[in-house]
């Protein structure tokens, strides 16, 4: 549906079929495991039909920024990166927001 849920809490919704949707879908398939930027880029391009020529990390960071700006302001609670080339990881659990 494009909804990003944390337990019973709806954090926001991304448009189904968008590159952002496929980015989150790929991460949700392996919670609590880092997915390399190259794998994320490949899956986003394959499922969305995108021909974006951006670099792997650049594309992933741009997608996360758009998600945060447009649909899920609290995305930083859900997605983490080491900023050292490991990719992104979707948390299987969320820390307290307060």
N, C-alpha and C. Protein backbone atom coordinates (compact mmCIF):
# COMPACT_ATOMS: atom_id res chain seq x y z
N UNK A 1 0.81 -1.20 0.00
CA UNK A 1 0.00 0.00 0.00
C UNK A 1 0.85 1.26 0.00
N UNK A 2 2.14 1.13 0.27
CA UNK A 2 3.00 2.29 0.36
C UNK A 2 3.10 2.84 1.77
N UNK A 3 2.32 2.26 2.70
CA UNK A 3 2.36 2.70 4.09
C UNK A 3 3.58 2.15 4.80
N UNK A 4 4.24 3.01 5.57
CA UNK A 4 5.38 2.59 6.37
C UNK A 4 4.93 2.58 7.83
N UNK A 5 4.87 1.39 8.39
CA UNK A 5 4.35 1.19 9.73
C UNK A 5 5.46 0.83 10.70
N UNK A 6 5.33 1.31 11.92
CA UNK A 6 6.17 0.90 13.04
C UNK A 6 5.21 0.39 14.10
N UNK A 7 5.00 -0.93 14.12
CA UNK A 7 3.98 -1.49 14.99
C UNK A 7 2.62 -1.02 14.51
N UNK A 8 1.86 -0.38 15.39
CA UNK A 8 0.54 0.13 15.04
C UNK A 8 0.59 1.58 14.57
N UNK A 9 1.78 2.17 14.53
CA UNK A 9 1.93 3.58 14.17
C UNK A 9 2.25 3.73 12.67
N UNK A 10 1.41 4.45 11.96
CA UNK A 10 1.66 4.76 10.55
C UNK A 10 2.59 5.96 10.50
N UNK A 11 3.81 5.76 10.00
CA UNK A 11 4.78 6.84 9.92
C UNK A 11 4.56 7.72 8.70
N UNK A 12 3.96 7.17 7.67
CA UNK A 12 3.70 7.91 6.44
C UNK A 12 3.49 6.94 5.29
N UNK A 13 3.21 7.48 4.12
CA UNK A 13 2.97 6.65 2.94
C UNK A 13 3.72 7.23 1.75
N UNK A 14 4.40 6.37 1.03
CA UNK A 14 5.06 6.77 -0.21
C UNK A 14 4.21 6.25 -1.38
N UNK A 15 4.26 6.92 -2.51
CA UNK A 15 3.45 6.48 -3.65
C UNK A 15 3.88 5.08 -4.14
N UNK A 16 2.92 4.20 -4.25
CA UNK A 16 3.17 2.85 -4.74
C UNK A 16 3.74 2.92 -6.15
N UNK A 17 4.80 2.18 -6.40
CA UNK A 17 5.42 2.14 -7.71
C UNK A 17 6.52 3.16 -7.91
N UNK A 18 6.65 4.11 -6.98
CA UNK A 18 7.69 5.13 -7.10
C UNK A 18 9.06 4.53 -6.77
N UNK A 19 10.11 5.24 -7.12
CA UNK A 19 11.45 4.77 -6.79
C UNK A 19 11.62 4.68 -5.28
N UNK A 20 11.03 5.62 -4.55
CA UNK A 20 11.10 5.59 -3.09
C UNK A 20 10.41 4.35 -2.52
N UNK A 21 9.30 3.98 -3.11
CA UNK A 21 8.57 2.79 -2.69
C UNK A 21 9.46 1.54 -2.86
N UNK A 22 10.10 1.41 -4.01
CA UNK A 22 10.94 0.24 -4.27
C UNK A 22 12.18 0.24 -3.40
N UNK A 23 12.70 1.40 -3.07
CA UNK A 23 13.82 1.53 -2.14
C UNK A 23 13.44 0.97 -0.77
N UNK A 24 12.30 1.41 -0.24
CA UNK A 24 11.85 0.94 1.07
C UNK A 24 11.46 -0.54 1.03
N UNK A 25 10.85 -0.96 -0.06
CA UNK A 25 10.45 -2.36 -0.20
C UNK A 25 11.67 -3.28 -0.15
N UNK A 26 12.72 -2.90 -0.81
CA UNK A 26 13.96 -3.69 -0.82
C UNK A 26 14.54 -3.76 0.59
N UNK A 27 14.54 -2.66 1.30
CA UNK A 27 15.09 -2.65 2.67
C UNK A 27 14.22 -3.45 3.63
N UNK A 28 12.91 -3.38 3.45
CA UNK A 28 12.00 -4.10 4.34
C UNK A 28 12.10 -5.61 4.19
N UNK A 29 12.62 -6.06 3.06
CA UNK A 29 12.75 -7.51 2.83
C UNK A 29 13.81 -8.14 3.72
N UNK A 30 14.74 -7.33 4.23
CA UNK A 30 15.80 -7.85 5.10
C UNK A 30 16.01 -6.92 6.29
N UNK A 31 15.05 -6.86 7.20
CA UNK A 31 15.18 -5.94 8.34
C UNK A 31 16.42 -6.25 9.17
N UNK A 32 17.00 -5.21 9.71
CA UNK A 32 18.18 -5.28 10.57
C UNK A 32 19.43 -5.80 9.88
N UNK A 33 19.45 -5.74 8.55
CA UNK A 33 20.64 -6.10 7.79
C UNK A 33 20.96 -4.97 6.81
N UNK A 34 22.22 -4.62 6.71
CA UNK A 34 22.60 -3.60 5.74
C UNK A 34 22.46 -4.15 4.33
N UNK A 35 21.87 -3.34 3.47
CA UNK A 35 21.75 -3.66 2.05
C UNK A 35 22.69 -2.71 1.33
N UNK A 36 23.67 -3.23 0.61
CA UNK A 36 24.63 -2.36 -0.07
C UNK A 36 23.95 -1.40 -1.04
N UNK A 37 24.56 -0.21 -1.18
CA UNK A 37 24.02 0.80 -2.09
C UNK A 37 23.83 0.23 -3.50
N UNK A 38 24.78 -0.56 -3.97
CA UNK A 38 24.69 -1.12 -5.32
C UNK A 38 23.46 -2.00 -5.48
N UNK A 39 23.16 -2.80 -4.46
CA UNK A 39 21.97 -3.67 -4.52
C UNK A 39 20.69 -2.84 -4.50
N UNK A 40 20.67 -1.81 -3.66
CA UNK A 40 19.50 -0.94 -3.60
C UNK A 40 19.27 -0.25 -4.94
N UNK A 41 20.32 0.29 -5.51
CA UNK A 41 20.21 0.98 -6.81
C UNK A 41 19.71 0.01 -7.88
N UNK A 42 20.28 -1.18 -7.89
CA UNK A 42 19.87 -2.18 -8.88
C UNK A 42 18.37 -2.49 -8.76
N UNK A 43 17.91 -2.74 -7.55
CA UNK A 43 16.50 -3.09 -7.34
C UNK A 43 15.58 -1.93 -7.67
N UNK A 44 15.95 -0.72 -7.29
CA UNK A 44 15.13 0.45 -7.60
C UNK A 44 15.00 0.61 -9.11
N UNK A 45 16.12 0.52 -9.80
CA UNK A 45 16.09 0.68 -11.26
C UNK A 45 15.32 -0.45 -11.93
N UNK A 46 15.51 -1.66 -11.45
CA UNK A 46 14.83 -2.82 -12.06
C UNK A 46 13.33 -2.75 -11.89
N UNK A 47 12.87 -2.43 -10.69
CA UNK A 47 11.42 -2.45 -10.42
C UNK A 47 10.69 -1.19 -10.88
N UNK A 48 11.39 -0.07 -10.91
CA UNK A 48 10.71 1.17 -11.29
C UNK A 48 10.88 1.51 -12.77
N UNK A 49 11.79 0.81 -13.44
CA UNK A 49 12.06 1.13 -14.83
C UNK A 49 12.90 2.38 -15.01
N UNK A 50 13.48 2.86 -13.92
CA UNK A 50 14.30 4.07 -13.95
C UNK A 50 15.61 3.82 -14.67
N UNK A 51 16.09 4.83 -15.35
CA UNK A 51 17.40 4.78 -16.00
C UNK A 51 18.33 5.80 -15.35
N UNK A 52 18.04 6.16 -14.11
CA UNK A 52 18.83 7.14 -13.38
C UNK A 52 20.30 6.74 -13.40
N UNK A 53 21.15 7.65 -13.79
CA UNK A 53 22.58 7.36 -13.91
C UNK A 53 23.37 7.82 -12.68
N UNK A 54 22.69 8.23 -11.64
CA UNK A 54 23.37 8.67 -10.42
C UNK A 54 24.20 7.53 -9.85
N UNK A 55 25.22 7.89 -9.11
CA UNK A 55 26.01 6.90 -8.41
C UNK A 55 25.17 6.17 -7.39
N UNK A 56 25.66 5.03 -6.95
CA UNK A 56 24.89 4.18 -6.04
C UNK A 56 24.51 4.90 -4.75
N UNK A 57 25.51 5.41 -4.03
CA UNK A 57 25.23 6.08 -2.76
C UNK A 57 24.43 7.35 -2.98
N UNK A 58 24.76 8.11 -4.03
CA UNK A 58 24.05 9.37 -4.30
C UNK A 58 22.57 9.12 -4.53
N UNK A 59 22.24 8.09 -5.30
CA UNK A 59 20.84 7.77 -5.55
C UNK A 59 20.13 7.40 -4.25
N UNK A 60 20.74 6.56 -3.46
CA UNK A 60 20.12 6.12 -2.20
C UNK A 60 19.89 7.28 -1.24
N UNK A 61 20.88 8.15 -1.11
CA UNK A 61 20.74 9.30 -0.21
C UNK A 61 19.67 10.26 -0.72
N UNK A 62 19.60 10.43 -2.04
CA UNK A 62 18.57 11.31 -2.61
C UNK A 62 17.17 10.74 -2.37
N UNK A 63 17.02 9.44 -2.51
CA UNK A 63 15.72 8.81 -2.25
C UNK A 63 15.31 8.99 -0.80
N UNK A 64 16.25 8.78 0.12
CA UNK A 64 15.94 8.94 1.54
C UNK A 64 15.56 10.40 1.83
N UNK A 65 16.28 11.35 1.25
CA UNK A 65 15.95 12.77 1.47
C UNK A 65 14.54 13.09 0.97
N UNK A 66 14.18 12.57 -0.20
CA UNK A 66 12.83 12.82 -0.74
C UNK A 66 11.76 12.19 0.15
N UNK A 67 12.04 10.99 0.63
CA UNK A 67 11.08 10.35 1.54
C UNK A 67 10.87 11.22 2.76
N UNK A 68 11.96 11.70 3.35
CA UNK A 68 11.88 12.53 4.55
C UNK A 68 11.14 13.84 4.28
N UNK A 69 11.45 14.47 3.17
CA UNK A 69 10.84 15.76 2.84
C UNK A 69 9.36 15.66 2.48
N UNK A 70 9.00 14.61 1.74
CA UNK A 70 7.65 14.55 1.18
C UNK A 70 6.65 13.64 1.88
N UNK A 71 7.12 12.58 2.53
CA UNK A 71 6.15 11.60 3.02
C UNK A 71 6.36 11.10 4.45
N UNK A 72 7.59 10.87 4.86
CA UNK A 72 7.85 10.28 6.18
C UNK A 72 8.91 11.12 6.88
N UNK A 73 8.46 12.16 7.56
CA UNK A 73 9.39 13.08 8.21
C UNK A 73 10.27 12.38 9.25
N UNK A 74 9.77 11.32 9.82
CA UNK A 74 10.48 10.61 10.89
C UNK A 74 11.29 9.41 10.35
N UNK A 75 11.67 9.43 9.08
CA UNK A 75 12.35 8.29 8.46
C UNK A 75 13.68 7.96 9.15
N UNK A 76 14.30 8.94 9.79
CA UNK A 76 15.57 8.68 10.47
C UNK A 76 15.43 7.69 11.62
N UNK A 77 14.24 7.52 12.13
CA UNK A 77 14.00 6.50 13.16
C UNK A 77 14.01 5.11 12.57
N UNK A 78 13.74 5.00 11.28
CA UNK A 78 13.56 3.72 10.62
C UNK A 78 14.79 3.27 9.85
N UNK A 79 15.44 4.19 9.15
CA UNK A 79 16.59 3.86 8.32
C UNK A 79 17.88 4.37 8.94
N UNK A 80 18.90 3.54 8.89
CA UNK A 80 20.21 3.95 9.37
C UNK A 80 21.28 3.59 8.35
N UNK A 81 22.37 4.35 8.39
CA UNK A 81 23.53 4.08 7.55
C UNK A 81 24.76 4.40 8.37
N UNK A 82 25.87 3.80 8.03
CA UNK A 82 27.13 4.11 8.72
C UNK A 82 27.88 5.23 8.01
N UNK A 83 27.41 5.61 6.81
CA UNK A 83 28.09 6.59 5.96
C UNK A 83 29.51 6.13 5.61
N UNK A 84 29.72 4.83 5.61
CA UNK A 84 31.03 4.27 5.28
C UNK A 84 30.92 3.23 4.16
N UNK A 85 29.90 3.36 3.33
CA UNK A 85 29.76 2.46 2.20
C UNK A 85 29.04 1.16 2.49
N UNK A 86 28.46 1.02 3.68
CA UNK A 86 27.76 -0.22 4.04
C UNK A 86 26.36 -0.30 3.45
N UNK A 87 25.81 0.81 3.01
CA UNK A 87 24.45 0.84 2.53
C UNK A 87 23.50 1.33 3.61
N UNK A 88 22.25 0.93 3.49
CA UNK A 88 21.22 1.28 4.47
C UNK A 88 20.69 0.03 5.15
N UNK A 89 20.15 0.25 6.35
CA UNK A 89 19.53 -0.82 7.12
C UNK A 89 18.20 -0.30 7.64
N UNK A 90 17.16 -1.11 7.47
CA UNK A 90 15.87 -0.77 8.06
C UNK A 90 15.80 -1.46 9.41
N UNK A 91 15.52 -0.69 10.41
CA UNK A 91 15.46 -1.24 11.77
C UNK A 91 14.30 -2.23 11.90
N UNK A 92 14.56 -3.32 12.60
CA UNK A 92 13.52 -4.28 12.91
C UNK A 92 12.74 -3.86 14.13
N UNK A 93 13.30 -2.91 14.88
CA UNK A 93 12.65 -2.34 16.06
C UNK A 93 13.01 -0.86 16.07
N UNK A 94 12.22 -0.05 16.74
CA UNK A 94 12.49 1.39 16.78
C UNK A 94 12.82 1.85 18.18
N UNK A 95 13.82 2.71 18.30
CA UNK A 95 14.10 3.31 19.61
C UNK A 95 12.97 4.27 19.96
N UNK A 96 12.86 4.62 21.21
CA UNK A 96 11.86 5.60 21.63
C UNK A 96 12.09 6.91 20.90
N UNK A 97 11.02 7.58 20.53
CA UNK A 97 11.14 8.84 19.79
C UNK A 97 11.38 10.01 20.72
N UNK A 98 11.15 9.84 21.99
CA UNK A 98 11.27 10.96 22.92
C UNK A 98 12.58 11.00 23.52
